Amino acid sequence: MKKYVVCLCLMFKRMLKKPAFLLMLLCLPILAVVVDRMEHMGNTKGAAVGVLFAEERMAVSSEEYSEWNQRLILLLQEQEGILDFYVYNSQELLFEEVERGVLNCALVFPTDLQEKLKDNTWQAEIALYETSSSMLTEIVKEKTAGAVFALYSEEAYLNYVETAEAFEAAEENGNTREEIVRFAENAYETHLLDGSTFAFRYHGRTLGEVQQTATVNFRLRGVLSVCIFISGLCGLLVDWEDRQRRQFVRIMPSWMTTIVNIWIPTVYTSVVAMLALYLTGQFTGILAELSRICFFQLLIVGYCSILKLIIRKKESIAASVPILSLAGMVCCPVWIRLALYLPVFSVLEKLFPMTYYLLW
């Protein structure tokens, strides 16, 4: 046991004698501060879209919106993506800001939109104002239609249950129509949530709880996770050199040497990364961070061990470091989660350990 401890200490000390590795450790807190500043300075918002409810071409104050209209606004504002919806109370101001380019485009809804849905004239009643510079109007239309449909689909379903003759047999068995509707409502919710029924769902909150949401991103943690991943890949290069020199072969088996060589650089980088998170105010607690980082280190060790079985030449391993790092930054939710927009990235992001750390 003593020889294993001595060997482990030597391997830890050896990493501190590598100038390139030390330079990376010293630069990591600086990089973290820069990325954190960029995150605060470039806390980018989506394209602005103005929303207003009007009755006979006269704007209606948001305080006078019906419950249904308020829910529609909430759904539009909560959707993750590249659009931010803002409520206006003045039609003149709305048009002016569209013309000035403050808003990408604007939507004017009729106050009786819920009623227009029932006679299928709602699309003709929604006015979309845009300029020649408006680039996202088709996306705005899709988002709006999705929110409207989300509200109306459940309402139409329950109305059908209330009035359909198909449920008269259940009433003959002693059930009231109110009980049937209540059962149908619960079944609708259950089967949408358990995954047995395909559907689009948009969940809303009360008006006072509305928060503007941006594209899911992680930025600082993402960059730090890529650095830890790179250190693990560099440990794989060190392991290749040890195998060529047949170093430590008399002390520990080769598989153990591989695991330790990959793990040690990730330990150093993880400590500096946790320090960087603490300095930037994103540290969530010692137990939470340790469990998260240990899980990530385990993933990296397993990932690099599999990579060792596939790639056996030192040059190939060295060439794979920048390729895998860049691919990880693109596919994983480091700056932006592309899986929200392109389904193929929902598969590609699972090929890198950074995704599981960031989505922990």
mmCIF file of C-alpha atoms in Angstrom:
data_model
loop_
_atom_site.group_PDB
_atom_site.id
_atom_site.type_symbol
_atom_site.label_atom_id
_atom_site.label_comp_id
_atom_site.label_asym_id
_atom_site.label_seq_id
_atom_site.Cartn_x
_atom_site.Cartn_y
_atom_site.Cartn_z
ATOM 1 C CA MET A 1 0.000 0.000 0.000
ATOM 2 C CA LYS A 2 2.863 2.360 0.845
ATOM 3 C CA LYS A 3 4.376 2.049 -2.622
ATOM 4 C CA TYR A 4 1.057 3.079 -4.198
ATOM 5 C CA VAL A 5 0.909 6.192 -2.002
ATOM 6 C CA VAL A 6 4.499 7.124 -2.842
ATOM 7 C CA CYS A 7 3.855 6.575 -6.545
ATOM 8 C CA LEU A 8 0.694 8.713 -6.402
ATOM 9 C CA CYS A 9 2.563 11.560 -4.710
ATOM 10 C CA LEU A 10 5.299 11.411 -7.353
ATOM 11 C CA MET A 11 2.735 11.578 -10.127
ATOM 12 C CA PHE A 12 1.042 14.577 -8.498
ATOM 13 C CA LYS A 13 4.392 16.397 -8.141
ATOM 14 C CA ARG A 14 5.352 15.554 -11.702
ATOM 15 C CA MET A 15 2.366 17.450 -13.112
ATOM 16 C CA LEU A 16 3.447 20.631 -11.298
ATOM 17 C CA LYS A 17 6.798 20.491 -13.117
ATOM 18 C CA LYS A 18 5.119 20.885 -16.515
ATOM 19 C CA PRO A 19 5.282 24.605 -17.488
ATOM 20 C CA ALA A 20 2.392 24.444 -19.966
ATOM 21 C CA PHE A 21 0.097 22.853 -17.401
ATOM 22 C CA LEU A 22 1.065 25.394 -14.728
ATOM 23 C CA LEU A 23 0.434 28.220 -17.175
ATOM 24 C CA MET A 24 -3.043 26.886 -17.887
ATOM 25 C CA LEU A 25 -3.810 26.676 -14.155
ATOM 26 C CA LEU A 26 -2.633 30.257 -13.627
ATOM 27 C CA CYS A 27 -4.610 31.575 -16.592
ATOM 28 C CA LEU A 28 -7.823 29.759 -15.658
ATOM 29 C CA PRO A 29 -8.995 32.239 -12.939
ATOM 30 C CA ILE A 30 -8.232 35.150 -15.289
ATOM 31 C CA LEU A 31 -10.192 33.449 -18.057
ATOM 32 C CA ALA A 32 -13.071 32.847 -15.639
ATOM 33 C CA VAL A 33 -13.237 36.522 -14.668
ATOM 34 C CA VAL A 34 -13.170 37.584 -18.340
ATOM 35 C CA VAL A 35 -15.949 35.145 -19.265
ATOM 36 C CA ASP A 36 -17.999 36.255 -16.253
ATOM 37 C CA ARG A 37 -17.650 39.904 -17.277
ATOM 38 C CA MET A 38 -18.630 39.007 -20.825
ATOM 39 C CA GLU A 39 -21.680 37.210 -19.473
ATOM 40 C CA HIS A 40 -22.804 40.295 -17.577
ATOM 41 C CA MET A 41 -21.907 42.768 -20.334
ATOM 42 C CA GLY A 42 -23.286 40.600 -23.107
ATOM 43 C CA ASN A 43 -26.355 39.300 -21.333
ATOM 44 C CA THR A 44 -27.990 39.325 -24.718
ATOM 45 C CA LYS A 45 -31.708 39.515 -25.118
ATOM 46 C CA GLY A 46 -33.714 38.090 -27.934
ATOM 47 C CA ALA A 47 -35.306 40.071 -30.723
ATOM 48 C CA ALA A 48 -37.910 42.413 -29.250
ATOM 49 C CA VAL A 49 -41.545 41.898 -30.241
ATOM 50 C CA GLY A 50 -44.261 44.282 -29.081
ATOM 51 C CA VAL A 51 -47.670 42.963 -28.007
ATOM 52 C CA LEU A 52 -50.880 44.899 -27.539
ATOM 53 C CA PHE A 53 -54.587 44.123 -27.160
ATOM 54 C CA ALA A 54 -56.964 46.524 -28.874
ATOM 55 C CA GLU A 55 -60.732 46.923 -29.109
ATOM 56 C CA GLU A 56 -62.073 48.726 -32.168
ATOM 57 C CA ARG A 57 -58.543 49.993 -32.915
ATOM 58 C CA MET A 58 -58.211 51.467 -29.424
ATOM 59 C CA ALA A 59 -55.477 50.098 -27.161
ATOM 60 C CA VAL A 60 -56.586 48.422 -23.947
ATOM 61 C CA SER A 61 -54.516 48.813 -20.768
ATOM 62 C CA SER A 62 -52.802 45.635 -19.580
ATOM 63 C CA GLU A 63 -54.648 46.032 -16.274
ATOM 64 C CA GLU A 64 -57.916 45.456 -18.137
ATOM 65 C CA TYR A 65 -56.847 42.231 -19.861
ATOM 66 C CA SER A 66 -59.096 39.256 -19.353
ATOM 67 C CA GLU A 67 -57.672 36.195 -17.595
ATOM 68 C CA TRP A 68 -57.411 34.352 -20.924
ATOM 69 C CA ASN A 69 -55.525 37.251 -22.545
ATOM 70 C CA GLN A 70 -53.158 37.456 -19.568
ATOM 71 C CA ARG A 71 -52.395 33.751 -19.875
ATOM 72 C CA LEU A 72 -51.591 34.217 -23.569
ATOM 73 C CA ILE A 73 -49.127 37.003 -22.746
ATOM 74 C CA LEU A 74 -47.501 34.843 -20.086
ATOM 75 C CA LEU A 75 -47.028 31.953 -22.488
ATOM 76 C CA LEU A 76 -45.455 34.202 -25.099
ATOM 77 C CA GLN A 77 -43.068 35.754 -22.576
ATOM 78 C CA GLU A 78 -42.043 32.444 -21.034
ATOM 79 C CA GLN A 79 -41.058 30.608 -24.193
ATOM 80 C CA GLU A 80 -37.327 29.973 -24.441
ATOM 81 C CA GLY A 81 -35.761 31.105 -27.667
ATOM 82 C CA ILE A 82 -34.620 34.124 -29.608
ATOM 83 C CA LEU A 83 -37.699 36.303 -29.046
ATOM 84 C CA ASP A 84 -38.646 38.585 -26.166
ATOM 85 C CA PHE A 85 -42.269 39.766 -25.991
ATOM 86 C CA TYR A 86 -43.073 43.145 -24.407
ATOM 87 C CA VAL A 87 -46.551 44.420 -23.538
ATOM 88 C CA TYR A 88 -47.529 47.921 -24.685
ATOM 89 C CA ASN A 89 -50.466 50.055 -23.615
ATOM 90 C CA SER A 90 -50.101 52.671 -26.360
ATOM 91 C CA GLN A 91 -50.707 51.832 -29.999
ATOM 92 C CA GLU A 92 -48.893 54.964 -31.180
ATOM 93 C CA LEU A 93 -45.782 54.107 -29.148
ATOM 94 C CA LEU A 94 -45.901 50.541 -30.436
ATOM 95 C CA PHE A 95 -45.944 51.629 -34.093
ATOM 96 C CA GLU A 96 -43.292 54.267 -33.476
ATOM 97 C CA GLU A 97 -40.862 51.767 -31.956
ATOM 98 C CA VAL A 98 -41.412 49.337 -34.822
ATOM 99 C CA GLU A 99 -40.550 52.108 -37.291
ATOM 100 C CA ARG A 100 -37.472 53.141 -35.270
ATOM 101 C CA GLY A 101 -36.222 49.560 -35.175
ATOM 102 C CA VAL A 102 -36.525 49.215 -31.392
ATOM 103 C CA LEU A 103 -38.967 46.372 -32.024
ATOM 104 C CA ASN A 104 -38.424 43.747 -34.689
ATOM 105 C CA CYS A 105 -42.179 43.617 -35.249
ATOM 106 C CA ALA A 106 -45.422 43.999 -33.321
ATOM 107 C CA LEU A 107 -48.600 41.998 -32.724
ATOM 108 C CA VAL A 108 -52.010 43.544 -32.100
ATOM 109 C CA PHE A 109 -54.602 41.104 -30.762
ATOM 110 C CA PRO A 110 -58.358 41.695 -30.509
ATOM 111 C CA THR A 111 -59.607 41.699 -26.917
ATOM 112 C CA ASP A 112 -62.156 39.022 -27.844
ATOM 113 C CA LEU A 113 -59.529 36.671 -29.302
ATOM 114 C CA GLN A 114 -60.907 33.764 -27.289
ATOM 115 C CA GLU A 115 -64.281 34.174 -29.007
ATOM 116 C CA LYS A 116 -62.636 34.531 -32.419
ATOM 117 C CA LEU A 117 -61.063 31.126 -31.913
ATOM 118 C CA LYS A 118 -64.453 29.494 -31.685
ATOM 119 C CA ASP A 119 -65.595 30.751 -35.086
ATOM 120 C CA ASN A 120 -62.126 30.147 -36.623
ATOM 121 C CA THR A 121 -61.514 33.787 -37.580
ATOM 122 C CA TRP A 122 -58.724 34.452 -35.073
ATOM 123 C CA GLN A 123 -55.853 34.470 -37.587
ATOM 124 C CA ALA A 124 -57.451 37.207 -39.674
ATOM 125 C CA GLU A 125 -58.035 39.295 -36.539
ATOM 126 C CA ILE A 126 -54.380 39.360 -35.399
ATOM 127 C CA ALA A 127 -52.468 42.235 -36.979
ATOM 128 C CA LEU A 128 -48.714 41.874 -37.521
ATOM 129 C CA TYR A 129 -46.781 45.110 -38.057
ATOM 130 C CA GLU A 130 -43.305 44.908 -39.529
ATOM 131 C CA THR A 131 -40.742 46.882 -41.532
ATOM 132 C CA SER A 132 -38.391 45.903 -44.326
ATOM 133 C CA SER A 133 -35.736 45.157 -41.692
ATOM 134 C CA SER A 134 -37.935 42.693 -39.791
ATOM 135 C CA MET A 135 -36.282 39.287 -40.157
ATOM 136 C CA LEU A 136 -38.112 37.024 -37.720
ATOM 137 C CA THR A 137 -41.772 37.452 -38.582
ATOM 138 C CA GLU A 138 -42.262 33.808 -39.557
ATOM 139 C CA ILE A 139 -40.857 32.665 -36.213
ATOM 140 C CA VAL A 140 -43.110 35.192 -34.448
ATOM 141 C CA LYS A 141 -46.121 33.715 -36.259
ATOM 142 C CA GLU A 142 -45.147 30.175 -35.232
ATOM 143 C CA LYS A 143 -44.579 31.158 -31.596
ATOM 144 C CA THR A 144 -47.879 33.012 -31.460
ATOM 145 C CA ALA A 145 -49.833 30.176 -33.036
ATOM 146 C CA GLY A 146 -48.225 27.702 -30.622
ATOM 147 C CA ALA A 147 -49.198 29.776 -27.583
ATOM 148 C CA VAL A 148 -52.767 30.298 -28.828
ATOM 149 C CA PHE A 149 -53.161 26.603 -29.611
ATOM 150 C CA ALA A 150 -51.780 25.619 -26.201
ATOM 151 C CA LEU A 151 -54.487 27.648 -24.483
ATOM 152 C CA TYR A 152 -57.321 26.644 -26.734
ATOM 153 C CA SER A 153 -56.618 22.911 -27.129
ATOM 154 C CA GLU A 154 -57.484 21.987 -23.540
ATOM 155 C CA GLU A 155 -60.487 24.305 -23.534
ATOM 156 C CA ALA A 156 -61.826 22.729 -26.753
ATOM 157 C CA TYR A 157 -61.249 19.256 -25.370
ATOM 158 C CA LEU A 158 -63.242 19.959 -22.204
ATOM 159 C CA ASN A 159 -66.020 21.675 -24.169
ATOM 160 C CA TYR A 160 -66.276 18.595 -26.349
ATOM 161 C CA VAL A 161 -66.589 16.335 -23.311
ATOM 162 C CA GLU A 162 -69.301 18.592 -21.869
ATOM 163 C CA THR A 163 -71.459 18.541 -24.981
ATOM 164 C CA ALA A 164 -70.654 15.360 -26.921
ATOM 165 C CA GLU A 165 -73.305 12.674 -27.197
ATOM 166 C CA ALA A 166 -70.595 10.016 -27.018
ATOM 167 C CA PHE A 167 -70.591 10.303 -23.218
ATOM 168 C CA GLU A 168 -74.328 9.798 -22.743
ATOM 169 C CA ALA A 169 -73.739 6.099 -22.037
ATOM 170 C CA ALA A 170 -71.603 7.017 -19.051
ATOM 171 C CA GLU A 171 -74.411 9.233 -17.754
ATOM 172 C CA GLU A 172 -76.844 6.344 -18.031
ATOM 173 C CA ASN A 173 -74.549 4.378 -15.689
ATOM 174 C CA GLY A 174 -75.081 6.942 -12.934
ATOM 175 C CA ASN A 175 -72.239 9.393 -13.613
ATOM 176 C CA THR A 176 -73.010 13.082 -13.874
ATOM 177 C CA ARG A 177 -71.624 15.151 -16.743
ATOM 178 C CA GLU A 178 -69.564 17.171 -14.238
ATOM 179 C CA GLU A 179 -67.873 13.983 -13.002
ATOM 180 C CA ILE A 180 -67.156 12.912 -16.571
ATOM 181 C CA VAL A 181 -65.584 16.291 -17.375
ATOM 182 C CA ARG A 182 -63.488 16.165 -14.193
ATOM 183 C CA PHE A 183 -62.303 12.646 -15.045
ATOM 184 C CA ALA A 184 -61.484 13.689 -18.614
ATOM 185 C CA GLU A 185 -59.533 16.698 -17.377
ATOM 186 C CA ASN A 186 -57.436 14.539 -15.029
ATOM 187 C CA ALA A 187 -56.868 11.927 -17.755
ATOM 188 C CA TYR A 188 -55.809 14.637 -20.200
ATOM 189 C CA GLU A 189 -53.205 15.942 -17.768
ATOM 190 C CA THR A 190 -51.986 12.486 -16.743
ATOM 191 C CA HIS A 191 -51.457 11.114 -20.228
ATOM 192 C CA LEU A 192 -49.676 14.232 -21.409
ATOM 193 C CA LEU A 193 -47.269 14.095 -18.491
ATOM 194 C CA ASP A 194 -46.450 10.371 -18.539
ATOM 195 C CA GLY A 195 -45.229 10.492 -22.138
ATOM 196 C CA SER A 196 -47.861 8.134 -23.551
ATOM 197 C CA THR A 197 -49.472 10.906 -25.601
ATOM 198 C CA PHE A 198 -47.705 13.215 -28.027
ATOM 199 C CA ALA A 199 -48.423 16.871 -27.434
ATOM 200 C CA PHE A 200 -46.913 20.328 -27.154
ATOM 201 C CA ARG A 201 -47.298 21.844 -23.699
ATOM 202 C CA TYR A 202 -46.617 25.405 -22.539
ATOM 203 C CA HIS A 203 -46.758 25.998 -18.789
ATOM 204 C CA GLY A 204 -47.694 29.417 -17.465
ATOM 205 C CA ARG A 205 -47.281 31.342 -14.220
ATOM 206 C CA THR A 206 -49.220 34.174 -12.558
ATOM 207 C CA LEU A 207 -48.726 37.661 -13.930
ATOM 208 C CA GLY A 208 -46.510 38.778 -11.037
ATOM 209 C CA GLU A 209 -44.088 35.926 -11.592
ATOM 210 C CA VAL A 210 -43.248 36.607 -15.242
ATOM 211 C CA GLN A 211 -39.524 36.550 -15.911
ATOM 212 C CA GLN A 212 -37.822 37.077 -19.250
ATOM 213 C CA THR A 213 -36.029 33.871 -20.154
ATOM 214 C CA ALA A 214 -33.141 33.609 -22.561
ATOM 215 C CA THR A 215 -31.657 30.711 -24.408
ATOM 216 C CA VAL A 216 -30.416 28.074 -21.977
ATOM 217 C CA ASN A 217 -26.705 28.629 -21.599
ATOM 218 C CA PHE A 218 -23.988 28.059 -19.030
ATOM 219 C CA ARG A 219 -21.036 30.134 -20.280
ATOM 220 C CA LEU A 220 -18.583 30.196 -17.353
ATOM 221 C CA ARG A 221 -19.257 26.648 -16.170
ATOM 222 C CA GLY A 222 -19.160 25.510 -19.778
ATOM 223 C CA VAL A 223 -15.741 27.047 -20.419
ATOM 224 C CA LEU A 224 -14.363 25.645 -17.161
ATOM 225 C CA SER A 225 -15.727 22.180 -17.956
ATOM 226 C CA VAL A 226 -13.977 22.272 -21.336
ATOM 227 C CA CYS A 227 -10.699 23.174 -19.587
ATOM 228 C CA ILE A 228 -11.094 20.230 -17.197
ATOM 229 C CA PHE A 229 -11.847 17.998 -20.170
ATOM 230 C CA ILE A 230 -8.695 19.217 -21.965
ATOM 231 C CA SER A 231 -6.605 18.458 -18.874
ATOM 232 C CA GLY A 232 -7.931 14.892 -18.899
ATOM 233 C CA LEU A 233 -6.959 14.519 -22.565
ATOM 234 C CA CYS A 234 -3.482 15.849 -21.728
ATOM 235 C CA GLY A 235 -3.273 13.226 -18.985
ATOM 236 C CA LEU A 236 -3.875 10.634 -21.680
ATOM 237 C CA LEU A 237 -0.781 11.937 -23.494
ATOM 238 C CA VAL A 238 1.247 11.630 -20.294
ATOM 239 C CA ASP A 239 0.037 8.052 -19.917
ATOM 240 C CA TRP A 240 1.190 7.231 -23.456
ATOM 241 C CA GLU A 241 4.683 8.525 -22.611
ATOM 242 C CA ASP A 242 4.737 6.443 -19.405
ATOM 243 C CA ARG A 243 3.832 3.317 -21.345
ATOM 244 C CA GLN A 244 6.593 3.999 -23.859
ATOM 245 C CA ARG A 245 9.157 4.389 -21.065
ATOM 246 C CA ARG A 246 7.578 1.539 -19.118
ATOM 247 C CA GLN A 247 7.434 3.797 -16.091
ATOM 248 C CA PHE A 248 5.642 2.582 -12.924
ATOM 249 C CA VAL A 249 5.104 -0.880 -14.473
ATOM 250 C CA ARG A 250 6.707 -2.563 -11.469
ATOM 251 C CA ILE A 251 4.634 -0.598 -8.983
ATOM 252 C CA MET A 252 1.091 -0.668 -10.389
ATOM 253 C CA PRO A 253 -0.709 -2.324 -13.308
ATOM 254 C CA SER A 254 -1.010 -0.401 -16.583
ATOM 255 C CA TRP A 255 -4.797 0.084 -16.299
ATOM 256 C CA MET A 256 -4.348 1.739 -12.901
ATOM 257 C CA THR A 257 -1.578 3.968 -14.261
ATOM 258 C CA THR A 258 -3.876 5.090 -17.064
ATOM 259 C CA ILE A 259 -6.690 5.987 -14.659
ATOM 260 C CA VAL A 260 -4.358 7.928 -12.338
ATOM 261 C CA ASN A 261 -2.611 9.766 -15.191
ATOM 262 C CA ILE A 262 -5.958 10.930 -16.575
ATOM 263 C CA TRP A 263 -7.411 11.752 -13.163
ATOM 264 C CA ILE A 264 -4.539 13.797 -11.660
ATOM 265 C CA PRO A 265 -4.671 16.732 -14.134
ATOM 266 C CA THR A 266 -8.447 16.942 -13.716
ATOM 267 C CA VAL A 267 -7.978 17.250 -9.938
ATOM 268 C CA TYR A 268 -5.709 20.282 -10.289
ATOM 269 C CA THR A 269 -7.942 21.900 -12.901
ATOM 270 C CA SER A 270 -11.087 21.160 -10.885
ATOM 271 C CA VAL A 271 -9.661 22.864 -7.787
ATOM 272 C CA VAL A 272 -8.799 25.982 -9.798
ATOM 273 C CA ALA A 273 -12.213 25.855 -11.513
ATOM 274 C CA MET A 274 -14.009 25.721 -8.165
ATOM 275 C CA LEU A 275 -11.902 28.680 -6.998
ATOM 276 C CA ALA A 276 -12.902 30.551 -10.157
ATOM 277 C CA LEU A 277 -16.587 29.812 -9.505
ATOM 278 C CA TYR A 278 -16.184 31.102 -5.953
ATOM 279 C CA LEU A 279 -14.486 34.309 -7.121
ATOM 280 C CA THR A 280 -17.237 35.003 -9.649
ATOM 281 C CA GLY A 281 -20.075 34.275 -7.218
ATOM 282 C CA GLN A 282 -21.316 31.132 -8.948
ATOM 283 C CA PHE A 283 -20.242 28.672 -6.259
ATOM 284 C CA THR A 284 -23.311 26.729 -5.081
ATOM 285 C CA GLY A 285 -21.879 25.060 -1.958
ATOM 286 C CA ILE A 286 -19.008 22.730 -1.158
ATOM 287 C CA LEU A 287 -21.000 19.486 -1.122
ATOM 288 C CA ALA A 288 -22.924 20.285 -4.305
ATOM 289 C CA GLU A 289 -19.805 21.341 -6.179
ATOM 290 C CA LEU A 290 -17.708 18.395 -4.962
ATOM 291 C CA SER A 291 -20.318 15.811 -5.905
ATOM 292 C CA ARG A 292 -20.790 17.443 -9.286
ATOM 293 C CA ILE A 293 -17.066 17.723 -10.024
ATOM 294 C CA CYS A 294 -16.288 14.183 -8.844
ATOM 295 C CA PHE A 295 -18.973 12.814 -11.125
ATOM 296 C CA PHE A 296 -17.477 14.830 -13.972
ATOM 297 C CA GLN A 297 -13.976 13.518 -13.250
ATOM 298 C CA LEU A 298 -15.316 9.968 -13.302
ATOM 299 C CA LEU A 299 -16.901 10.617 -16.709
ATOM 300 C CA ILE A 300 -13.653 12.062 -18.082
ATOM 301 C CA VAL A 301 -11.609 9.095 -16.848
ATOM 302 C CA GLY A 302 -14.043 6.691 -18.495
ATOM 303 C CA TYR A 303 -14.207 8.758 -21.689
ATOM 304 C CA CYS A 304 -10.423 9.007 -22.051
ATOM 305 C CA SER A 305 -9.970 5.326 -21.204
ATOM 306 C CA ILE A 306 -12.303 4.406 -24.070
ATOM 307 C CA LEU A 307 -10.456 6.872 -26.291
ATOM 308 C CA LYS A 308 -7.186 5.127 -25.465
ATOM 309 C CA LEU A 309 -8.593 1.856 -26.818
ATOM 310 C CA ILE A 310 -9.549 3.569 -30.084
ATOM 311 C CA ILE A 311 -6.531 5.847 -30.611
ATOM 312 C CA ARG A 312 -3.138 4.286 -29.937
ATOM 313 C CA LYS A 313 -0.663 6.725 -31.527
ATOM 314 C CA LYS A 314 0.638 9.744 -29.640
ATOM 315 C CA GLU A 315 0.267 12.018 -32.684
ATOM 316 C CA SER A 316 -3.347 10.976 -33.107
ATOM 317 C CA ILE A 317 -4.073 11.609 -29.433
ATOM 318 C CA ALA A 318 -2.433 15.046 -29.619
ATOM 319 C CA ALA A 319 -4.424 15.883 -32.775
ATOM 320 C CA SER A 320 -7.685 14.807 -31.128
ATOM 321 C CA VAL A 321 -7.305 17.271 -28.223
ATOM 322 C CA PRO A 322 -8.218 20.476 -30.148
ATOM 323 C CA ILE A 323 -10.761 18.637 -32.309
ATOM 324 C CA LEU A 324 -12.647 17.138 -29.361
ATOM 325 C CA SER A 325 -12.398 20.385 -27.399
ATOM 326 C CA LEU A 326 -13.864 22.495 -30.212
ATOM 327 C CA ALA A 327 -16.502 19.882 -30.989
ATOM 328 C CA GLY A 328 -17.466 19.828 -27.314
ATOM 329 C CA MET A 329 -17.792 23.617 -27.186
ATOM 330 C CA VAL A 330 -20.093 23.548 -30.211
ATOM 331 C CA CYS A 331 -22.200 20.489 -29.413
ATOM 332 C CA CYS A 332 -22.454 20.904 -25.630
ATOM 333 C CA PRO A 333 -24.481 23.707 -23.994
ATOM 334 C CA VAL A 334 -21.424 25.893 -23.331
ATOM 335 C CA TRP A 335 -22.421 29.165 -25.023
ATOM 336 C CA ILE A 336 -25.780 28.137 -26.414
ATOM 337 C CA ARG A 337 -27.698 24.869 -26.370
ATOM 338 C CA LEU A 338 -28.156 24.089 -30.047
ATOM 339 C CA ALA A 339 -30.262 21.044 -29.167
ATOM 340 C CA LEU A 340 -33.131 23.471 -28.528
ATOM 341 C CA TYR A 341 -33.102 24.419 -32.200
ATOM 342 C CA LEU A 342 -31.605 21.472 -34.118
ATOM 343 C CA PRO A 343 -32.614 17.954 -33.040
ATOM 344 C CA VAL A 344 -29.328 16.427 -34.229
ATOM 345 C CA PHE A 345 -27.457 18.244 -31.466
ATOM 346 C CA SER A 346 -29.592 16.526 -28.827
ATOM 347 C CA VAL A 347 -27.738 13.365 -29.886
ATOM 348 C CA LEU A 348 -24.316 14.927 -30.454
ATOM 349 C CA GLU A 349 -24.239 16.643 -27.044
ATOM 350 C CA LYS A 350 -24.564 13.271 -25.347
ATOM 351 C CA LEU A 351 -21.232 12.180 -26.835
ATOM 352 C CA PHE A 352 -19.283 14.542 -24.562
ATOM 353 C CA PRO A 353 -18.950 14.407 -20.749
ATOM 354 C CA MET A 354 -19.350 18.204 -20.409
ATOM 355 C CA THR A 355 -23.071 17.918 -21.163
ATOM 356 C CA TYR A 356 -23.741 15.708 -18.129
ATOM 357 C CA TYR A 357 -21.780 18.067 -15.871
ATOM 358 C CA LEU A 358 -23.613 21.150 -17.116
ATOM 359 C CA LEU A 359 -27.059 19.525 -16.937
ATOM 360 C CA TRP A 360 -26.408 18.043 -13.475
#
